[in-house]
Coordinates of C-alpha atoms in Angstrom, one line a residue:
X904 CA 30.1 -29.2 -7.4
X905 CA 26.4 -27.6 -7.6
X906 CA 25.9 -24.1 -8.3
X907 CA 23.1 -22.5 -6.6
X908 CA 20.5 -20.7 -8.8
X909 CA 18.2 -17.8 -7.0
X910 CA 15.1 -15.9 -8.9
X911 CA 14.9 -13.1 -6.9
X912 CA 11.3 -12.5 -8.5
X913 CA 10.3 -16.5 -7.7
X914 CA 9.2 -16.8 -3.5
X915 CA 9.5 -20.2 -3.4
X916 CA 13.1 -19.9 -4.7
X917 CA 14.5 -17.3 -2.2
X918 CA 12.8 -19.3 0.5
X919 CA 14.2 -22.6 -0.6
X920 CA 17.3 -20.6 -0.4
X921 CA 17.5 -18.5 2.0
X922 CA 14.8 -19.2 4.4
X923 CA 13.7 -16.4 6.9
X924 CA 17.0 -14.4 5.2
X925 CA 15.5 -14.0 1.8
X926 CA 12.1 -12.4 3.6
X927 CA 14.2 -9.8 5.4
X928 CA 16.1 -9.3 1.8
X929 CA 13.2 -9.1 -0.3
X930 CA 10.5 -7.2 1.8
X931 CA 13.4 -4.6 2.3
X932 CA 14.1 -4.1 -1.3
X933 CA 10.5 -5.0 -2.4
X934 CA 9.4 -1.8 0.3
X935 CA 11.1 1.5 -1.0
X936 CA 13.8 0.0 -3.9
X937 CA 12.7 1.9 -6.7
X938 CA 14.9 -0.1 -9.4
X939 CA 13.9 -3.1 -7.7
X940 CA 11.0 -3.1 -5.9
X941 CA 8.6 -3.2 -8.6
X942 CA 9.7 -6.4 -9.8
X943 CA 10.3 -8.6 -6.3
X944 CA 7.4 -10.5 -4.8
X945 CA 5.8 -9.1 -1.6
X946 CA 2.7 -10.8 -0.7
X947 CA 3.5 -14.0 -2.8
X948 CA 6.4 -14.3 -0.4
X949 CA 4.5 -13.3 3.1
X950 CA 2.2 -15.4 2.9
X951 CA 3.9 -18.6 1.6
X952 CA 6.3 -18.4 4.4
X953 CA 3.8 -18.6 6.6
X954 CA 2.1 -21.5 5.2
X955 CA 6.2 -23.4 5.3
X956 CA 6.4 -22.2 9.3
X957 CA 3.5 -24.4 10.0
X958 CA 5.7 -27.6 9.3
X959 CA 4.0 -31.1 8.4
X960 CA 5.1 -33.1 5.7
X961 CA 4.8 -30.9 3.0
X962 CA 8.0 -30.2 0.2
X963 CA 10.3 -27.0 0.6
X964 CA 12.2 -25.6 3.7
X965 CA 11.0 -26.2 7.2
X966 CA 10.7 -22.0 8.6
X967 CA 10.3 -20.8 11.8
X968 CA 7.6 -18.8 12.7
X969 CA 9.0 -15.8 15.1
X970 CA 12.7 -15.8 12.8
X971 CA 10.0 -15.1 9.3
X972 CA 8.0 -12.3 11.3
X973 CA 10.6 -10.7 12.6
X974 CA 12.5 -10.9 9.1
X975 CA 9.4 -9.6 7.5
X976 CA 8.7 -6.7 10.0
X977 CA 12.7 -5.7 10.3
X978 CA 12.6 -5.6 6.4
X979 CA 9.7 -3.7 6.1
X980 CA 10.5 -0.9 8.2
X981 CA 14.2 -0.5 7.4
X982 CA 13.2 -1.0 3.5
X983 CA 10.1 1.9 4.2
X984 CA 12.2 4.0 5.6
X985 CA 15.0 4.0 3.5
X986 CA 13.2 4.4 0.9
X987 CA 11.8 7.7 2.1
X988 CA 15.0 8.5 2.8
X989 CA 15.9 8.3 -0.6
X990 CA 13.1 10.2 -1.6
X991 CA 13.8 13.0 0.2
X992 CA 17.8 13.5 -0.7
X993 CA 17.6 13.7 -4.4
X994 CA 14.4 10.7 -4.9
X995 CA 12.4 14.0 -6.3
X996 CA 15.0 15.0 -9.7
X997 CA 15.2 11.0 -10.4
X998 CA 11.0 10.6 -10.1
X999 CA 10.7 13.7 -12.0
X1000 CA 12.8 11.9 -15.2
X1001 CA 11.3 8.6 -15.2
X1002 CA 10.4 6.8 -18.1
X1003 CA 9.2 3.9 -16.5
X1004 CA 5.2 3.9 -17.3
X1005 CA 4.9 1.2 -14.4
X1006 CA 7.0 3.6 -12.0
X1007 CA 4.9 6.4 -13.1
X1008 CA 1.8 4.7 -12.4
X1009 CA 2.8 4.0 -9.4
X1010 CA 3.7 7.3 -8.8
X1011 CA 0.7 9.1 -9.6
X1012 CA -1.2 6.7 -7.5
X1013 CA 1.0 7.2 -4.5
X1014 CA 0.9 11.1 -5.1
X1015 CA -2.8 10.8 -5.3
X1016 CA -3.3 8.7 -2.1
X1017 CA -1.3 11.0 -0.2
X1018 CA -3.5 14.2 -1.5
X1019 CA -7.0 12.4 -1.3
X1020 CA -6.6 10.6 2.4
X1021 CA -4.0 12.3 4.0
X1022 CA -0.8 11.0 5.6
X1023 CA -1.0 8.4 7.8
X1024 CA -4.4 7.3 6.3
X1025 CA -2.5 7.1 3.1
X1026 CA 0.5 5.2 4.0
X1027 CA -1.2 2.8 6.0
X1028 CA -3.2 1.7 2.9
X1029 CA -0.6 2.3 0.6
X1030 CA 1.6 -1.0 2.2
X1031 CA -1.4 -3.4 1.3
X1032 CA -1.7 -2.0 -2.2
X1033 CA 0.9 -3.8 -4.7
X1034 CA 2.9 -1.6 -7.1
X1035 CA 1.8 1.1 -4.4
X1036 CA 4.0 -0.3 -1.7
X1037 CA 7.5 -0.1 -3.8
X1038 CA 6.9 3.9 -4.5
X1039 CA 5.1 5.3 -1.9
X1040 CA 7.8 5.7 0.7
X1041 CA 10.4 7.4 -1.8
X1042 CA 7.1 9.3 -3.4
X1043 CA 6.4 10.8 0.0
X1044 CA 10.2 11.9 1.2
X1045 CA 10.5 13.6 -2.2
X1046 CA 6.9 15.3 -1.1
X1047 CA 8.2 16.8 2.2
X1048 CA 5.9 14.4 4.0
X1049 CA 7.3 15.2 8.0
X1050 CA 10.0 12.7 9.2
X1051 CA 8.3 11.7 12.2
X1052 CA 4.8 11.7 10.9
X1053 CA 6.2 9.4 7.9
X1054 CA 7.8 6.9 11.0
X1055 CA 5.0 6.7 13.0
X1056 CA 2.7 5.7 10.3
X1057 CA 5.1 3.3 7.9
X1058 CA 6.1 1.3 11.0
X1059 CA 2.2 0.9 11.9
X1060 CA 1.8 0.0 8.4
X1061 CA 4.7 -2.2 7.8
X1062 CA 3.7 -4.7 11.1
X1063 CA 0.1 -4.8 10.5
X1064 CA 0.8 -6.0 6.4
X1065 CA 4.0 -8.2 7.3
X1066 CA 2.8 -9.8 10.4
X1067 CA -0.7 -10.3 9.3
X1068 CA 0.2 -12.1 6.1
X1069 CA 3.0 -14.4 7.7
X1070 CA -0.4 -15.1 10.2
X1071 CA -2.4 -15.7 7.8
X1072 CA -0.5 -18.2 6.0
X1073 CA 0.4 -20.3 8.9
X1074 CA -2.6 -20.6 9.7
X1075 CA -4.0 -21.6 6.6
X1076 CA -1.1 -24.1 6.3
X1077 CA -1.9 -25.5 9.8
X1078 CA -5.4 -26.2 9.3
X1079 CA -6.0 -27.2 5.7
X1080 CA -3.6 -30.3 4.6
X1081 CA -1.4 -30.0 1.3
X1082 CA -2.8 -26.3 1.2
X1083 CA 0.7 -25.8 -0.8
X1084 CA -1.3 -28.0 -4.0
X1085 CA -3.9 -24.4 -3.8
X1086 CA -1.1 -21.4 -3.2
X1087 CA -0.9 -20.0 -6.6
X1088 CA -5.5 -19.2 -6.5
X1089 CA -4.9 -18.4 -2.9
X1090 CA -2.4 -16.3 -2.9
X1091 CA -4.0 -14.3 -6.2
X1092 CA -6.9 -13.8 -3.5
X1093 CA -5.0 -12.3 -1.2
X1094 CA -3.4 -9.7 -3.8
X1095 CA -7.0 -8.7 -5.6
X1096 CA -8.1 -8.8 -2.1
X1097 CA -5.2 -5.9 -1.0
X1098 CA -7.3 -3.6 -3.0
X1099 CA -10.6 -3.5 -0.9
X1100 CA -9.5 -1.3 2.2
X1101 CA -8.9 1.5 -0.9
X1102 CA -11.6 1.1 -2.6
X1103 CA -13.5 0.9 0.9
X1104 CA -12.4 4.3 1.4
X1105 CA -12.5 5.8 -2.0
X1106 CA -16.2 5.0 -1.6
X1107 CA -16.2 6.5 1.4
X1108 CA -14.7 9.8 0.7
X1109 CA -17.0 10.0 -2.3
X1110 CA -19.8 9.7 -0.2
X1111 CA -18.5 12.5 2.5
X1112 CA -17.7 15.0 -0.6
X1113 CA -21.7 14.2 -2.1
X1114 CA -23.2 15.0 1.8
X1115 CA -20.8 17.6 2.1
X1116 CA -21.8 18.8 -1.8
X1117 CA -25.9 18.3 -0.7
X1118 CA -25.6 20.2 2.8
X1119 CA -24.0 23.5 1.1
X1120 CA -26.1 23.4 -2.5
X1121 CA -29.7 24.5 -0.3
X1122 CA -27.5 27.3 1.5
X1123 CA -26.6 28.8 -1.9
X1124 CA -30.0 28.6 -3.3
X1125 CA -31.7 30.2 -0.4
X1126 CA -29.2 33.0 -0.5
X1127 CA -29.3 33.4 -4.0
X1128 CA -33.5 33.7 -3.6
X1129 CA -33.5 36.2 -1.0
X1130 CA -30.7 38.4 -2.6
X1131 CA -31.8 42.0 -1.1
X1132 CA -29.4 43.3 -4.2
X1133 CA -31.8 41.5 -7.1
X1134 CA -35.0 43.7 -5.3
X1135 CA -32.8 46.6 -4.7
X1136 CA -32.0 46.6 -8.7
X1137 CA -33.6 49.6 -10.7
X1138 CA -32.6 48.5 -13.8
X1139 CA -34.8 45.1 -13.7
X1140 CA -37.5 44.8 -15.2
X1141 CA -40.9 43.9 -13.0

């Protein structure tokens, strides 16, 4: 008799074990499980499940493609969502008395996202970020964020990160031979590479608040020069 041993935190173990199952499973808890989340894989999972849907002869589990991106997309909107859910029915005491410092990271950046670019903007970007993705859901149903608006924007979010990594890696499996012998520097790509659509537009909104900071600083000088009150003044000396 075997016994059959699953890391939850090791993608090639859940696949090996579950197949398209363990994506639904993990990109559900990895996408608003607090006490989980942090600690599951979520693109290292994506995207080698792609690159195992594209068959040949390489080791591992033979997947499917349309059973992984359903799996992924079903598990990332239902996680999202539930998560927000969460957040909004008591998520905001048990965020407030964290000790986690990785939670609270998290948290502050997810809080901060939501101030700086606004809703959807920030929950769109937020699924593509890592440590983002597991907080941001249950950060913004503890912030009032609006049911529907929250919907509308995680499920956009969810498909275009899910589907585009599950893409991505079948493709790359398809085209390039043994591509599995190159996953780990690949893969670490594709998470440093999660971080350019926000720092695309952090550097964007830094450059709208310096025009918006240049356009108004000649208004105030102009009115400051031709204050009537500062020739009005009889106190002033000439």
């Amino acid at each position: 008799m075997t016994t059959l041993a699953v890391n939850p935190t090791d993608s090639a173990s859940v696949l090996a074990a579950f197949g398209a199952l363990g994506v639904l499973l993990v990109t559900f808890a990895e996408s608003g499980l607090l006490v989980f989340g942090f600690f599951l894989p979520g693109d290292t999972l994506l995207f080698p499940a792609g690159v195992l849907c594209a068959g040949g002869d390489r080791p591992g589990p033979h997947l499917t493609l349309w059973q992984v991106m359903v799996c992924a997309a079903v598990g990332a909107i239902a996680g999202a969502q539930v998560g927000f859910l969460i957040g909004r029915h008591g998520g905001a005491a048990f965020l407030a008395r964290t000790d986690n410092p990785r939670l609270e990271k998290g948290l502050a950046r997810a809080e901060e996202m939501l101030a700086r670019y606004g809703y959807g903007k920030a929950i769109v970007i937020g699924r593509f970020v890592p440590l983002v993705r597991s907080v941001l859901s249950p950060a913004a149903g503890a912030l009032g964020v609006p049911v529907r608006v929250f919907t509308f924007w995680q499920v956009i979010g969810a498909l275009a990160w899910s589907q585009s990594l599950v893409l991505a890696g079948y493709a790359l499996g398809a085209a390039v031979p043994h591509v599995e012998r190159y996953l780990l520097p690949v893969v670490a790509l594709i998470v440093v590479g999660s971080f350019v659509p926000l720092l695309i537009e952090h550097r964007r909104s830094r450059r709208e608040r310096r025009d918006r900071g240049t356009d108004e600083d000649p208004d105030r000088d102009r009115d400051q020069d031709s204050d009537p009150d500062q020739d009005l003044d009889p106190d002033r000396e000439p």
